[in-house]
Short mmCIF file of C-alpha atoms in Angstrom, two decimals:
data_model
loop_
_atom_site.label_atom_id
_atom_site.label_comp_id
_atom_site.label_asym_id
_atom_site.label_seq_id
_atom_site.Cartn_x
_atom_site.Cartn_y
_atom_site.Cartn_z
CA UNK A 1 -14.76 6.63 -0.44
CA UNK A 2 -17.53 8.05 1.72
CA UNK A 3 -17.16 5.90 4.63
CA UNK A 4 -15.80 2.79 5.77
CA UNK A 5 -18.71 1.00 4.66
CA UNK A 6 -18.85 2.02 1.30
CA UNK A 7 -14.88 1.56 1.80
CA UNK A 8 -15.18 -2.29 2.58
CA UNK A 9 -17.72 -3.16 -0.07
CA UNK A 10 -15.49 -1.70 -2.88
CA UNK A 11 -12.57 -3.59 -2.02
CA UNK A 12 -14.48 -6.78 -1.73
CA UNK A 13 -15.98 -6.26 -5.27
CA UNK A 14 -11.96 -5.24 -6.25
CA UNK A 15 -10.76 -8.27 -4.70
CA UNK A 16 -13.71 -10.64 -5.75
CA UNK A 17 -14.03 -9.76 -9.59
CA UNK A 18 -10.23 -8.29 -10.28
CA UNK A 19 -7.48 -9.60 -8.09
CA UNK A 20 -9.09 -12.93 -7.45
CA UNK A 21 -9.55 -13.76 -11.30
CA UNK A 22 -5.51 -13.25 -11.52
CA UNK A 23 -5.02 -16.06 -9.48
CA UNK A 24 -4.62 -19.95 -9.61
CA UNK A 25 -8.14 -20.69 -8.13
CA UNK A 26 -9.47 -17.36 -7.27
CA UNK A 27 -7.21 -17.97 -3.78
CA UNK A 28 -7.69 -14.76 -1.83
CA UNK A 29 -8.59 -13.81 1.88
CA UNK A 30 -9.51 -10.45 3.34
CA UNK A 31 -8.67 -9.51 6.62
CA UNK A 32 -11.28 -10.64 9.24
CA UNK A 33 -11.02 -7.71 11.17
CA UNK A 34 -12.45 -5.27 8.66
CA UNK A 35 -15.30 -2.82 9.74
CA UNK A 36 -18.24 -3.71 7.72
CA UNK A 37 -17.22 -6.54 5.51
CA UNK A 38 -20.21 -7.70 3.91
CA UNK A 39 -20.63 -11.73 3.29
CA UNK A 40 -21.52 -11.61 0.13
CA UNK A 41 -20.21 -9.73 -3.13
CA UNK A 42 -22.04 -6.42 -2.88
CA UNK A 43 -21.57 -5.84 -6.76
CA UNK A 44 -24.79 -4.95 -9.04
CA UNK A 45 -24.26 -8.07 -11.42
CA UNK A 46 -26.65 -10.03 -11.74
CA UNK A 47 -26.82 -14.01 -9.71
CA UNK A 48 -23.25 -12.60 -8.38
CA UNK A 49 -23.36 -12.73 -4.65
CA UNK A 50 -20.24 -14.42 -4.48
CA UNK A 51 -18.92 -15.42 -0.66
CA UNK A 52 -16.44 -13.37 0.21
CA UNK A 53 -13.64 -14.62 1.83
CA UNK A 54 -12.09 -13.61 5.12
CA UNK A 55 -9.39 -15.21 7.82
CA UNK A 56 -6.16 -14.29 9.55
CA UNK A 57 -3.95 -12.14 7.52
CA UNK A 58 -1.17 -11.75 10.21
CA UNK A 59 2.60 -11.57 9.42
CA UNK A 60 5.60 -10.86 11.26
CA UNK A 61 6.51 -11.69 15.34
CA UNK A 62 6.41 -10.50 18.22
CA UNK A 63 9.82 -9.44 18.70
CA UNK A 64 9.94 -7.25 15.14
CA UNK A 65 7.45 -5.60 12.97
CA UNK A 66 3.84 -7.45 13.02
CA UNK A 67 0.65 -6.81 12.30
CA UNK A 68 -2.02 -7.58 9.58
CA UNK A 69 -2.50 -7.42 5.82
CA UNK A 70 -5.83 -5.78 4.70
CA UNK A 71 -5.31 -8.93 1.86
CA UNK A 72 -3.91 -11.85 1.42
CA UNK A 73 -3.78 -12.98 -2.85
CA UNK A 74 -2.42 -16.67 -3.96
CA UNK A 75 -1.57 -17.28 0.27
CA UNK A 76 1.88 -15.27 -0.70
CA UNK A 77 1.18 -11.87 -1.67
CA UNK A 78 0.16 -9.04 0.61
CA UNK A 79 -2.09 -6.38 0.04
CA UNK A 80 -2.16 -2.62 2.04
CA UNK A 81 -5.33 -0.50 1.32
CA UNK A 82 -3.94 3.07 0.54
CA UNK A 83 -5.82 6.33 0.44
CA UNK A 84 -4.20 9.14 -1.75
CA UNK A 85 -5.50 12.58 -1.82
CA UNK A 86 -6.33 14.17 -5.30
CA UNK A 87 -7.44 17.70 -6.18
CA UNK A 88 -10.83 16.34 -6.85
CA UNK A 89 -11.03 14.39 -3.79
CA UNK A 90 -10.45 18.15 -1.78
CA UNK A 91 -13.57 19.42 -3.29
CA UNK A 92 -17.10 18.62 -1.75
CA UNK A 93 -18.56 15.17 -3.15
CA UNK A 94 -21.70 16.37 -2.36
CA UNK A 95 -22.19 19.19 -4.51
CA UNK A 96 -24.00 18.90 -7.63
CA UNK A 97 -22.04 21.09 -9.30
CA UNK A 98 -20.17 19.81 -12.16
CA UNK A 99 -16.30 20.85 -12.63
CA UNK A 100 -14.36 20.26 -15.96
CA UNK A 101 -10.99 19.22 -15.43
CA UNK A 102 -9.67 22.35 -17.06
CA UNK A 103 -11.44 24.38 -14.30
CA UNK A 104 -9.22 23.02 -11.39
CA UNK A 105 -6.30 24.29 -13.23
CA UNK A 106 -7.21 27.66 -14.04
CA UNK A 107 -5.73 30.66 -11.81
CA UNK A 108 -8.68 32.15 -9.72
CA UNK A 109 -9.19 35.85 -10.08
CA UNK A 110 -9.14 38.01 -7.32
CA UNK A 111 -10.21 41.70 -7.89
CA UNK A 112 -8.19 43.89 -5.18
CA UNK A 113 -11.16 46.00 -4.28
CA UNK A 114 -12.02 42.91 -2.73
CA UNK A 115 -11.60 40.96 0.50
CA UNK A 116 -11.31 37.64 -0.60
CA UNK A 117 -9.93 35.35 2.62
CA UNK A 118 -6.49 35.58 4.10
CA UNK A 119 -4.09 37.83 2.38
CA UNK A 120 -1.45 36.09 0.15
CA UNK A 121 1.53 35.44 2.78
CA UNK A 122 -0.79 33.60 4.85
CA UNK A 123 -2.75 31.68 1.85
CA UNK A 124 1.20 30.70 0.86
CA UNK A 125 1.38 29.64 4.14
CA UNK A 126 -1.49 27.37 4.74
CA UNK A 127 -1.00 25.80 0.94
CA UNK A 128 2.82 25.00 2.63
CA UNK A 129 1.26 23.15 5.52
CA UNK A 130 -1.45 21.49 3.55
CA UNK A 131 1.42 20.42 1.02
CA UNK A 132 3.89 19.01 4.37
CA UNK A 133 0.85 17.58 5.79
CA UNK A 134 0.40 15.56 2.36
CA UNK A 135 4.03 14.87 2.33
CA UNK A 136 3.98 13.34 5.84
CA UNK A 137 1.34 11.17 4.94
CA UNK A 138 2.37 10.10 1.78
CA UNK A 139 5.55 9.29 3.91
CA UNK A 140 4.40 7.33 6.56
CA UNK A 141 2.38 5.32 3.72
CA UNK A 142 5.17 4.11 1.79
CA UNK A 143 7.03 3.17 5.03
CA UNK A 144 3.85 0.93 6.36
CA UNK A 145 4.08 -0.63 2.57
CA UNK A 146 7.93 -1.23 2.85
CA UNK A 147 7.38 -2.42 5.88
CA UNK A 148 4.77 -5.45 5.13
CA UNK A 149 7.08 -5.97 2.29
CA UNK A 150 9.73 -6.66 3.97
CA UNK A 151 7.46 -8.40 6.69
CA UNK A 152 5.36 -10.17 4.16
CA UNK A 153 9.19 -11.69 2.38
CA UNK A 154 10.01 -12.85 5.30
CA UNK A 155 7.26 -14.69 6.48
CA UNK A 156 6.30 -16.34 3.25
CA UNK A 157 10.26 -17.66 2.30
CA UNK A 158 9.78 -18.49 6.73
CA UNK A 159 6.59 -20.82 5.55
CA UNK A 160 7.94 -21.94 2.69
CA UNK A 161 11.59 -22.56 2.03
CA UNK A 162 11.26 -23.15 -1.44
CA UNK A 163 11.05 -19.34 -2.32
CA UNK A 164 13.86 -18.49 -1.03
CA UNK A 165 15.83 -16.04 -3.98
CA UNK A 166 12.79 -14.94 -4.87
CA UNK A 167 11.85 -11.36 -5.26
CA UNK A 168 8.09 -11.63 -3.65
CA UNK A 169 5.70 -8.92 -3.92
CA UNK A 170 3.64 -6.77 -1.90
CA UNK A 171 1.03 -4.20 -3.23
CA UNK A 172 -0.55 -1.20 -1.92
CA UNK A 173 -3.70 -0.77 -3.66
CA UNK A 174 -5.95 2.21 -3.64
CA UNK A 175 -9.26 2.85 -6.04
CA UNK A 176 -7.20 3.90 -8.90
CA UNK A 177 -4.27 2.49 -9.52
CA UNK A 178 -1.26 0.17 -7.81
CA UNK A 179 1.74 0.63 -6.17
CA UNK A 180 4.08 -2.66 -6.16
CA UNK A 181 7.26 -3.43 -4.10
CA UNK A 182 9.31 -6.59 -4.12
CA UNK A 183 12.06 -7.96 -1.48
CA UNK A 184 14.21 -10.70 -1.71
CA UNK A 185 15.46 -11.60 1.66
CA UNK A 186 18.14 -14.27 1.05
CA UNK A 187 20.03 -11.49 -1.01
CA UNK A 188 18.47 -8.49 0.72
CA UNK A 189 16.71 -6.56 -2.22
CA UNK A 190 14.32 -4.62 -2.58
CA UNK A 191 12.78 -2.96 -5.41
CA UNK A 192 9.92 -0.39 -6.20
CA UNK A 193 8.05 0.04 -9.54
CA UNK A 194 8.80 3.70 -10.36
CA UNK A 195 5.20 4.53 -11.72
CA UNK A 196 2.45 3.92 -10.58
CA UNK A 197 0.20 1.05 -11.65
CA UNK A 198 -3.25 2.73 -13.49
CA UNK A 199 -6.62 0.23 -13.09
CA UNK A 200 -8.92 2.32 -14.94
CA UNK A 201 -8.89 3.49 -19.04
CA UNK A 202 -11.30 5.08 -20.80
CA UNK A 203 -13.12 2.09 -21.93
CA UNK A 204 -12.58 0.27 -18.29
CA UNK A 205 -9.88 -1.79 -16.77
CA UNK A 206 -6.46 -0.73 -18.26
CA UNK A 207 -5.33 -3.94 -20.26
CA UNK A 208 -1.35 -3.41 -19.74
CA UNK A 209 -1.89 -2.64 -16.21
CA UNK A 210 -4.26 -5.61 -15.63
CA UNK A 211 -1.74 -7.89 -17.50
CA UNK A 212 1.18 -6.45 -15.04
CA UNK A 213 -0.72 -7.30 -11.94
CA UNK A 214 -0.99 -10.69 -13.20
CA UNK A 215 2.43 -11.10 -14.01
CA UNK A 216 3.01 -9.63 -10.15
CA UNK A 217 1.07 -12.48 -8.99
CA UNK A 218 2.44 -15.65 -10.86
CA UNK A 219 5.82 -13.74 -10.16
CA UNK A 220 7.16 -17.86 -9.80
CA UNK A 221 6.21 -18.35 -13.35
CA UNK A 222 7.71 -14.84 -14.68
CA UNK A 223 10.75 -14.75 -12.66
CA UNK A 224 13.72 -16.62 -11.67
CA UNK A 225 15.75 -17.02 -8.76
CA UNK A 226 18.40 -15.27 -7.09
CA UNK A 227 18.50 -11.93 -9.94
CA UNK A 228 20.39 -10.35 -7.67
CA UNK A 229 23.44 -11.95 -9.14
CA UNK A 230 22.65 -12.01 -12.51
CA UNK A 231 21.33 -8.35 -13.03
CA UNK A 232 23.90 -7.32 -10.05
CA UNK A 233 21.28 -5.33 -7.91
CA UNK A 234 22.42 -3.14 -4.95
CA UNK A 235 21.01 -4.77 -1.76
CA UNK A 236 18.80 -2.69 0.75
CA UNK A 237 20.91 -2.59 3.76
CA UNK A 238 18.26 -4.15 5.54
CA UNK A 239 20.46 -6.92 6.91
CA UNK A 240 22.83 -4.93 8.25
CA UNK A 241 20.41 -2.24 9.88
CA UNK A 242 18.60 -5.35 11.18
CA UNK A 243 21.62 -7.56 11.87
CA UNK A 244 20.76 -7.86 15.53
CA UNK A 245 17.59 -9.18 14.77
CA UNK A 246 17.44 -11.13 11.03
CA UNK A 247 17.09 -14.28 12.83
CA UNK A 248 13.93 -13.17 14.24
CA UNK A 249 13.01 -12.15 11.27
CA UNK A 250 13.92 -15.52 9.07
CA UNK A 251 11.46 -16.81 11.54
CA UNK A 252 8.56 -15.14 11.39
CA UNK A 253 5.17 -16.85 10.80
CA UNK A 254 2.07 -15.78 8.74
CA UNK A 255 -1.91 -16.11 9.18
CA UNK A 256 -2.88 -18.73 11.93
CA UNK A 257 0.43 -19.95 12.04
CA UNK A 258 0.82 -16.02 14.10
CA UNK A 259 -1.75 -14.11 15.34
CA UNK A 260 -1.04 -11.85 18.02
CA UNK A 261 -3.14 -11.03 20.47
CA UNK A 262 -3.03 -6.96 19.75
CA UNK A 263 -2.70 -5.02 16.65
CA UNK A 264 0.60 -3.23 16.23
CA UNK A 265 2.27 -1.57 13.61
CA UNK A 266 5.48 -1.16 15.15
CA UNK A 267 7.88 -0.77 12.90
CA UNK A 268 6.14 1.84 11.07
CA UNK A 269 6.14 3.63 14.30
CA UNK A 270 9.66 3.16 14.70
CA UNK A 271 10.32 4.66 11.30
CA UNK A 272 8.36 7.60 11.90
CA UNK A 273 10.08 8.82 15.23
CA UNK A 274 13.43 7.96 13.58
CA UNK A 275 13.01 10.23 10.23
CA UNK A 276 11.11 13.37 13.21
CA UNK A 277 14.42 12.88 15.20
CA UNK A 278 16.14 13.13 12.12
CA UNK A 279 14.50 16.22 10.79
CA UNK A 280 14.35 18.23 14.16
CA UNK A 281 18.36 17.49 14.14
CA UNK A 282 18.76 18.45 10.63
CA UNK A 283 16.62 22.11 11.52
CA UNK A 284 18.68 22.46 14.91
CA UNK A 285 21.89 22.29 12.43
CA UNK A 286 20.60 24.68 9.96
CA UNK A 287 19.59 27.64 13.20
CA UNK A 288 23.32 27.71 13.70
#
């Protein structure tokens, strides 16, 4: 992703000729708010230029976490656009250069007659940071994605009863593979897939990750209720750490039915000072 632009118009060819196709109706809305959205499908197949959909994808209230999913997939399913670093995204894209994978791995020799940058305490250094840095992010990612799940539960069983006991997903999708979370918020679970979901093979689109996706969204027709019971899952806590709140929660509201006037990502926020609080106590203890 060079820009935002370029950013927009590959997840509107993502959602228009992938996600969409794995739904009852090709039922899918992108956020309304996104910079550079184009109207049509900016794709290079020919007679494409499929409307792209956009509208409201607010979830949550007021009073809790709230704010807005970059996606919306079968009006139940949310979807956060995720960015994650690579060693090949650290290099410059617009070299010309070609680099064999084999390269990137290979120790890089110094000769010691040499001055070749910092000396090795602080190169150890600055790798630490860069590798906290990444941490931190990849961090504060997964707790915006737990978040909308959680959110995104909430307000769906909130618009419709009916899915209550249902484990209902949430993805966050970046331009090479999945990450999927589920939460159940009549028995308070939540689960995360352990590895991460792959889009692209050698030949294309992954098959086995395509057909998980799908499964993801027709989760109704794949799943049962209440598996909490049945398979014994641990709950989340999440009721009790939000017991002072859960019934402003089990009434939160979804896409016009909310859309606050200012974008917020509260509870994100809230998770972040919590876990600095927690690590600047945890230091503090160590010094003595």
């Amino acid at each position: 992703m060079k820009g935002v632009g370029d950013e927009a118009k590959l997840t509107a060819v993502m959602v228009q000729h992938l996600f969409s196709h794995l739904t009852a109706g090709n039922d899918y809305v992108i956020d309304n708010r996104s910079k550079n959205l184009p109207k049509y499908c900016p794709c290079e197949m020919e007679n494409c230029k499929a409307l792209i959909k956009n509208g409201c994808t607010a979830l949550g209230s007021l009073q809790t976490w709230h704010g807005y999913a970059d996606i919306i997939l079968n009006q139940n399913i949310a979807v956060s656009l995720i960015e994650c670093p690579s060693k090949e995204k650290n290099l410059c894209i617009e070299t010309d250069d070609k680099f064999e994978e084999e390269n990137l791995s290979d120790p890089i020799q110094i000769d010691k007659d040499e001055e070749a940058g910092p000396s090795s305490p602080k190169r150890i250094c600055k790798d630490d940071n860069d590798n906290e840095e990444k941490e931190t992010q990849s961090q504060q990612m997964i707790d915006h994605v737990i978040a909308q799940t959680i959110t995104n539960a909430f307000s769906q069983v909130s618009k419709t009863p009916a899915l209550s006991g249902w484990l209902i997903p949430t993805f966050g999708c970046a331009l090479d593979h999945v990450i999927a979370l589920l939460y159940d918020p009549k028995n308070d679970v939540l689960l995360q897939c352990v590895d991460k979901i792959p889009i692209w093979g050698r030949q294309g689109l992954y098959l086995p990750s395509i057909v998980q996706i799908w499964m993801f969204l027709n989760f109704t027709v794949f799943t049962f209720k209440d598996l909490a019971d049945d398979y014994e899952l641990k709950r989340s806590n999440f009721h009790v750490l939000a017991k002072y709140r859960l019934e402003d929660y089990r009434q939160m509201k979804s896409g016009k039915a909310f859309n606050p006037t200012y974008d917020c990502d509260y509870y994100s926020d809230v998770l972040i000072r919590m876990r600095k609080k927690g690590e600047k106590a945890h230091k503090k203890l160590a010094e003595h």
